[in-house]
Amino acid sequence: MKFKTICFDKGKIKLLDQNALPLKLKYIICRNKNCIFKAIKEMNVRGAPLIGVVAAFGVALSAVKIKNKNKKVFLKKIYSSINFLSGSRPTAINLFWALERMRKILDKEKEKPVFYIKKCLLCEAKKILKEDELACRNLSIKGSSLIKNGDSILVHCNAGALATAGMGTALGVIYYAKSRGKKLKIYADETRPKLQGSRLTCWELQREGLNPILICDSVAATLMKKKKIGKILVGADRIALNGDIANKIGTYHLAVLAHQHKIPFYVAAPVSTIDFDINSGSQIPIEERNEDEVINFGNNRVAPRGIKVYNPVFDVTPAKFVSAIITEKGIIRPPFGNKLKKLKQR
Ligand code: MRU
């Protein structure tokens, strides 16, 4: 990709500020865990895989910053950083998965000298980043087998390079298919309320030479009825073992529409997005965000004062509407049965 979403450099982390896009390409610099927490919570960085990677580096950064050589103090601070960062956003499992990996390093190495533990934590964060890059690439290659030359694809939110440390998930599949010479027409939902579709997906698709057509979220049904959509391709924030999918609000209604119009509905996500501890989507915590996102459009207020707002930012698509889940370990089709569970061992 022509940009990096995250860079770690000698005690600071550079993050591409996604709240500034598409108008400005700028980076924010984080030098401590509070800054990382804020960047995740306020969505300067967002997208399930990227949140995990950033949180892992947040832990490594906290470790680097501790000057106290007392092991007990050091360990206590790092465990508490892990707990602190896990409170930044609730839905994407990748956050908890990455923090758990960091916690395991701490558990395993806690008898070793402080300098060594610091090194191990940084190595693990780098490993998580590399693995994400590779998972994106491999799932993109696999997923592109589902894409035909001339396909017309609807995407929702941003499941692209901006949401990962690599080439993206749903958009990665599109990029790979394009690189194999397939001509594609992409429709991008604007994705209210935070407009990840128009601000981020359209921005990155344009940079990669695809010329998406931006639509208001409510246009999707009309396009499907007119047979203008051949496939729907989305990412995921958490996948339950039965194949239920949590993704950006509005994904569920696309899946229902796809079912009605007999259009394949594909979900692309790395295995790190599967929650191996839950059997159904009803167990997924759904984040609710501030009313400001709904009552304002850009800098303009678009609702009367005193209005009550309900702003859940993810929904759960039942497995019965999912045509396939594209992962780096293979394409999983329904009935999902035990197939997702088995990916843990592969
Ligand atoms: O609230 P966001 O922007 O973090 O939500 C992101 C999504 O819903 C993405 O579709 C999902 O994280 C997959 S990203 C590869």
Coordinates of C-alpha atoms and ligand atoms in Angstrom, one line a residue:
M1 CA 0.0 0.0 0.0
K2 CA 1.1 3.6 -0.5
F3 CA 0.7 4.5 3.2
K4 CA 1.4 2.9 6.6
T5 CA -1.3 3.0 9.3
I6 CA 1.2 2.5 12.1
C7 CA 4.9 3.0 12.7
F8 CA 6.9 2.3 15.9
D9 CA 10.1 4.3 16.2
K10 CA 12.3 4.6 19.3
G11 CA 9.7 5.2 22.1
K12 CA 7.0 6.7 20.0
I13 CA 4.2 5.4 17.8
K14 CA 3.1 7.2 14.6
L15 CA -0.5 6.6 13.7
L16 CA -2.3 7.7 10.5
D17 CA -5.0 10.0 11.8
Q18 CA -8.2 8.6 10.2
N19 CA -10.4 11.3 11.6
A20 CA -8.5 13.8 9.4
L21 CA -9.2 11.8 6.1
P22 CA -10.1 12.4 3.4
L23 CA -9.1 16.1 3.6
K24 CA -5.7 15.6 5.3
L25 CA -3.1 12.9 5.3
K26 CA -1.5 13.4 8.7
Y27 CA 0.0 11.4 11.5
I28 CA -0.4 11.7 15.3
I29 CA 2.4 10.8 17.5
C30 CA 1.8 8.8 20.7
R31 CA 4.4 8.6 23.5
N32 CA 2.3 6.9 26.2
K33 CA -0.6 4.5 26.7
N34 CA -3.1 7.3 27.4
C35 CA -2.5 8.7 23.9
I36 CA -3.0 5.2 22.4
F37 CA -6.2 4.7 24.4
K38 CA -7.5 8.0 23.2
A39 CA -6.6 7.3 19.6
I40 CA -8.5 4.0 19.7
K41 CA -11.5 5.4 21.6
E42 CA -11.8 8.5 19.5
M43 CA -11.3 6.5 16.3
N44 CA -8.1 8.2 15.0
V45 CA -7.3 4.5 14.4
R46 CA -10.1 2.1 13.9
G47 CA -10.9 -1.2 12.2
A48 CA -10.7 -4.5 14.1
P49 CA -7.3 -5.8 13.1
L50 CA -5.6 -2.4 13.3
I51 CA -7.0 -1.7 16.8
G52 CA -5.4 -5.0 18.0
V53 CA -2.0 -4.1 16.4
V54 CA -2.1 -0.6 17.9
A55 CA -3.0 -1.9 21.4
A56 CA -0.1 -4.4 21.3
F57 CA 2.3 -1.6 20.4
G58 CA 0.7 0.5 23.2
V59 CA 1.8 -2.2 25.7
A60 CA 5.3 -2.4 24.2
L61 CA 5.5 1.4 24.4
S62 CA 4.4 1.4 28.1
A63 CA 7.2 -1.1 28.8
V64 CA 9.8 1.0 27.0
K65 CA 8.8 4.1 28.9
I66 CA 9.2 2.6 32.4
K67 CA 12.5 3.7 33.9
N68 CA 12.0 1.9 37.3
K69 CA 14.2 -1.3 37.2
N70 CA 12.2 -2.9 40.0
K71 CA 10.6 -6.0 38.5
K72 CA 7.6 -6.0 40.7
V73 CA 6.8 -2.4 39.9
F74 CA 7.4 -3.0 36.2
L75 CA 5.2 -6.0 36.0
K76 CA 2.4 -4.3 37.9
K77 CA 2.5 -1.3 35.6
I78 CA 2.4 -3.4 32.4
Y79 CA -0.4 -5.7 33.6
S80 CA -2.3 -2.5 34.4
S81 CA -1.6 -1.0 31.0
I82 CA -3.1 -4.1 29.4
N83 CA -6.2 -3.8 31.5
F84 CA -6.4 -0.1 30.8
L85 CA -6.1 -0.5 27.0
S86 CA -8.8 -3.3 26.9
G87 CA -11.3 -0.6 28.0
S88 CA -10.9 1.5 24.9
R89 CA -13.5 -0.2 22.7
P90 CA -15.7 -3.2 23.4
T91 CA -16.7 -5.0 20.1
A92 CA -13.7 -5.9 18.0
I93 CA -12.3 -9.1 19.4
N94 CA -8.9 -8.4 17.8
L95 CA -8.2 -5.8 20.6
F96 CA -8.6 -8.4 23.4
W97 CA -6.9 -11.1 21.3
A98 CA -3.8 -8.9 20.8
L99 CA -3.7 -7.8 24.5
E100 CA -4.0 -11.5 25.6
R101 CA -1.0 -12.3 23.5
M102 CA 0.9 -9.5 25.2
R103 CA -0.3 -10.8 28.6
K104 CA 0.9 -14.3 27.8
I105 CA 4.4 -12.9 27.0
L106 CA 4.5 -11.2 30.4
D107 CA 3.3 -14.4 32.2
K108 CA 5.9 -16.5 30.4
E109 CA 8.9 -14.2 30.8
K110 CA 8.2 -12.6 34.2
E111 CA 11.2 -14.3 35.8
K112 CA 13.6 -12.8 33.3
P113 CA 15.3 -9.3 33.7
V114 CA 13.3 -6.2 32.9
F115 CA 15.3 -5.3 29.8
Y116 CA 14.7 -8.7 28.4
I117 CA 10.9 -8.6 29.0
K118 CA 10.8 -5.2 27.3
K119 CA 12.5 -6.7 24.3
C120 CA 10.0 -9.7 24.2
L121 CA 7.0 -7.4 24.4
L122 CA 8.2 -5.3 21.5
C123 CA 9.0 -8.5 19.5
E124 CA 5.5 -9.8 20.1
A125 CA 3.9 -6.5 19.0
K126 CA 6.0 -6.6 15.8
K127 CA 5.0 -10.3 15.3
I128 CA 1.3 -9.4 15.6
L129 CA 1.7 -6.7 13.0
K130 CA 3.6 -9.0 10.6
E131 CA 1.0 -11.7 11.0
D132 CA -1.8 -9.3 10.3
E133 CA 0.0 -8.2 7.1
L134 CA 0.3 -11.8 6.0
A135 CA -3.2 -12.8 7.0
C136 CA -4.6 -9.9 4.9
R137 CA -2.5 -11.0 1.9
N138 CA -3.4 -14.6 2.2
L139 CA -7.1 -14.1 2.7
S140 CA -7.1 -11.6 -0.2
I141 CA -5.6 -14.2 -2.5
K142 CA -8.1 -16.8 -1.4
G143 CA -11.1 -14.5 -1.5
S144 CA -10.3 -13.3 -5.0
S145 CA -11.2 -16.7 -6.3
L146 CA -14.8 -15.7 -5.6
I147 CA -14.6 -12.6 -7.7
K148 CA -15.3 -12.7 -11.4
N149 CA -14.1 -10.3 -14.1
G150 CA -16.9 -7.6 -14.5
D151 CA -18.3 -8.1 -11.0
S152 CA -20.2 -5.3 -9.4
I153 CA -19.5 -5.3 -5.6
L154 CA -21.1 -3.4 -2.7
V155 CA -18.9 -2.7 0.3
H156 CA -19.8 -1.2 3.7
C157 CA -17.7 0.7 6.2
N158 CA -14.0 0.4 5.7
A159 CA -12.4 -3.0 5.7
G160 CA -9.4 -1.9 3.8
A161 CA -5.7 -1.1 4.4
L162 CA -6.7 1.7 6.7
A163 CA -8.4 -0.9 9.0
T164 CA -5.4 -3.3 9.2
A165 CA -1.6 -3.4 9.1
G166 CA -1.7 -4.9 5.6
M167 CA -3.7 -4.6 2.4
G168 CA -7.1 -4.9 4.1
T169 CA -9.7 -7.7 4.3
A170 CA -12.8 -7.1 2.1
L171 CA -10.9 -4.4 0.1
G172 CA -7.8 -6.6 0.1
V173 CA -9.8 -9.2 -1.8
I174 CA -10.8 -6.5 -4.3
Y175 CA -7.2 -5.2 -4.6
Y176 CA -5.9 -8.7 -5.3
A177 CA -8.7 -9.4 -7.9
K178 CA -7.8 -6.2 -9.6
S179 CA -4.1 -7.0 -9.7
R180 CA -5.1 -10.2 -11.5
G181 CA -6.6 -8.2 -14.3
K182 CA -10.3 -8.4 -13.2
K183 CA -12.3 -5.4 -14.0
L184 CA -14.6 -4.4 -11.1
K185 CA -17.3 -1.9 -10.4
I186 CA -17.4 -1.0 -6.7
Y187 CA -20.3 0.7 -4.9
A188 CA -19.4 2.1 -1.4
D189 CA -22.0 2.8 1.3
E190 CA -21.3 6.1 3.0
T191 CA -21.8 4.3 6.4
R192 CA -23.5 6.7 8.7
P193 CA -22.8 8.0 11.3
K194 CA -19.0 8.2 11.1
L195 CA -18.9 7.9 7.3
Q196 CA -16.1 5.4 7.1
G197 CA -17.3 4.4 3.6
S198 CA -17.2 7.9 2.1
R199 CA -14.2 9.3 4.0
L200 CA -12.0 6.2 4.1
T201 CA -13.1 3.5 1.7
C202 CA -13.6 5.9 -1.2
W203 CA -10.3 7.6 -0.4
E204 CA -8.2 4.4 -0.4
L205 CA -10.0 2.9 -3.4
Q206 CA -9.3 6.0 -5.4
R207 CA -5.7 5.9 -4.4
E208 CA -5.5 2.3 -5.6
G209 CA -7.0 3.2 -9.0
L210 CA -10.5 1.9 -8.5
N211 CA -13.1 4.5 -9.0
P212 CA -15.9 3.6 -6.5
I213 CA -19.4 4.9 -6.7
L214 CA -20.4 6.4 -3.4
I215 CA -24.0 5.8 -2.3
C216 CA -26.1 6.8 0.7
D217 CA -26.7 3.8 2.8
S218 CA -30.4 3.7 1.9
V219 CA -29.7 3.3 -1.8
A220 CA -28.5 -0.3 -1.4
A221 CA -32.0 -1.9 -1.8
T222 CA -32.7 0.0 -4.9
L223 CA -29.5 -1.0 -6.5
M224 CA -30.1 -4.6 -5.6
K225 CA -33.6 -4.5 -7.0
K226 CA -32.2 -3.1 -10.3
K227 CA -29.7 -6.0 -10.4
K228 CA -26.7 -3.7 -10.2
I229 CA -25.0 -5.5 -7.3
G230 CA -23.5 -9.0 -8.0
K231 CA -21.9 -9.5 -4.6
I232 CA -21.6 -7.9 -1.1
L233 CA -18.3 -8.0 0.6
V234 CA -17.7 -6.8 4.2
G235 CA -15.3 -7.2 7.0
A236 CA -16.0 -8.2 10.6
D237 CA -15.3 -7.1 14.1
R238 CA -16.1 -10.4 15.8
I239 CA -17.3 -13.7 14.5
A240 CA -19.0 -16.2 16.8
L241 CA -18.4 -20.0 16.4
N242 CA -21.8 -20.5 14.8
G243 CA -20.9 -18.0 12.0
D244 CA -22.8 -15.0 13.4
I245 CA -20.9 -11.8 12.4
A246 CA -20.6 -8.5 14.2
N247 CA -19.7 -5.7 11.8
K248 CA -20.4 -2.0 11.3
I249 CA -24.1 -1.0 11.9
G250 CA -26.0 -1.4 8.7
T251 CA -24.3 -4.7 7.7
Y252 CA -27.3 -6.7 9.0
H253 CA -29.8 -5.0 6.7
L254 CA -27.5 -5.5 3.7
A255 CA -27.4 -9.2 4.5
V256 CA -31.2 -9.4 4.7
L257 CA -31.5 -7.5 1.4
A258 CA -28.9 -9.8 -0.2
H259 CA -30.9 -12.8 0.9
Q260 CA -34.1 -11.3 -0.5
H261 CA -32.4 -10.6 -3.8
K262 CA -30.3 -13.8 -3.9
I263 CA -27.0 -12.0 -3.9
P264 CA -23.9 -13.7 -2.3
F265 CA -23.0 -12.0 1.0
Y266 CA -19.3 -12.6 1.8
V267 CA -17.4 -11.7 5.0
A268 CA -13.6 -11.4 4.9
A269 CA -11.7 -11.5 8.2
P270 CA -8.5 -12.9 9.7
V271 CA -8.8 -15.8 12.1
S272 CA -7.9 -13.3 14.9
T273 CA -11.4 -11.9 14.4
I274 CA -13.0 -15.2 15.5
D275 CA -14.1 -15.3 19.1
F276 CA -13.4 -19.0 20.0
D277 CA -15.2 -18.5 23.4
I278 CA -18.6 -17.6 22.1
N279 CA -21.2 -19.8 20.4
S280 CA -23.5 -17.1 19.1
G281 CA -23.7 -13.5 18.1
S282 CA -26.0 -12.7 21.0
Q283 CA -22.9 -12.8 23.2
I284 CA -21.1 -10.0 21.4
P285 CA -21.0 -6.7 23.2
I286 CA -22.2 -3.9 20.9
E287 CA -20.6 -0.5 21.3
E288 CA -22.9 2.5 21.7
R289 CA -21.3 5.8 20.9
N290 CA -22.0 9.5 21.6
E291 CA -25.1 11.2 20.3
D292 CA -22.9 13.9 18.7
E293 CA -22.1 11.5 15.9
V294 CA -25.8 11.4 14.9
I295 CA -27.0 14.9 15.6
N296 CA -24.1 16.5 13.7
F297 CA -23.2 16.0 10.1
G298 CA -19.6 17.4 9.8
N299 CA -19.8 20.7 11.6
N300 CA -23.5 21.1 11.1
R301 CA -26.2 20.2 13.6
V302 CA -28.9 18.3 11.8
A303 CA -31.3 17.5 14.7
P304 CA -33.3 19.6 17.0
R305 CA -32.0 20.4 20.5
G306 CA -33.1 18.0 23.2
I307 CA -33.6 15.1 20.8
K308 CA -33.0 11.6 22.2
V309 CA -30.5 9.5 20.2
Y310 CA -29.8 5.8 20.0
N311 CA -26.4 5.1 18.4
P312 CA -25.3 1.5 18.4
V313 CA -22.3 1.3 16.0
F314 CA -22.2 -2.4 15.2
D315 CA -24.9 -5.0 14.5
V316 CA -24.9 -8.8 14.3
T317 CA -25.7 -10.6 11.1
P318 CA -27.1 -14.1 11.7
A319 CA -25.0 -16.9 10.1
K320 CA -27.9 -18.0 7.9
F321 CA -27.4 -14.9 5.8
V322 CA -23.7 -15.4 5.3
S323 CA -22.6 -17.1 2.0
A324 CA -19.0 -17.6 3.1
I325 CA -16.4 -16.4 5.5
I326 CA -13.0 -15.7 3.8
T327 CA -10.0 -16.3 6.1
E328 CA -6.3 -16.6 5.6
K329 CA -6.7 -20.3 6.4
G330 CA -9.4 -20.9 3.8
I331 CA -12.9 -20.0 2.7
I332 CA -15.5 -21.4 5.1
R333 CA -19.0 -22.1 3.8
P334 CA -22.2 -22.9 5.6
P335 CA -23.3 -25.0 7.4
F336 CA -20.6 -23.6 9.7
G337 CA -21.0 -26.3 12.3
N338 CA -17.6 -26.9 13.8
K339 CA -15.7 -25.5 10.8
L340 CA -14.8 -22.2 12.5
K341 CA -13.7 -23.9 15.7
K342 CA -11.3 -26.1 13.7
L343 CA -9.5 -23.1 12.3
K344 CA -7.8 -22.6 15.8
Q345 CA -5.9 -25.8 15.3
R346 CA -4.9 -25.4 11.7
Ligands
MRU1 O1 -16.0 1.5 14.1 P1 -15.0 1.0 13.1 O2 -14.6 2.0 12.0 O3 -13.7 0.5 13.9 O4 -15.6 -0.3 12.5 C1 -14.9 -1.0 11.5 C2 -15.6 -2.1 10.9 O5 -16.8 -2.3 11.2 C3 -14.9 -2.9 9.9 O6 -15.8 -3.4 8.9 C4 -14.3 -4.1 10.6 O7 -13.5 -3.7 11.7 C5 -13.4 -4.9 9.7 S1 -11.9 -4.1 9.3 C6 -10.9 -5.1 8.4

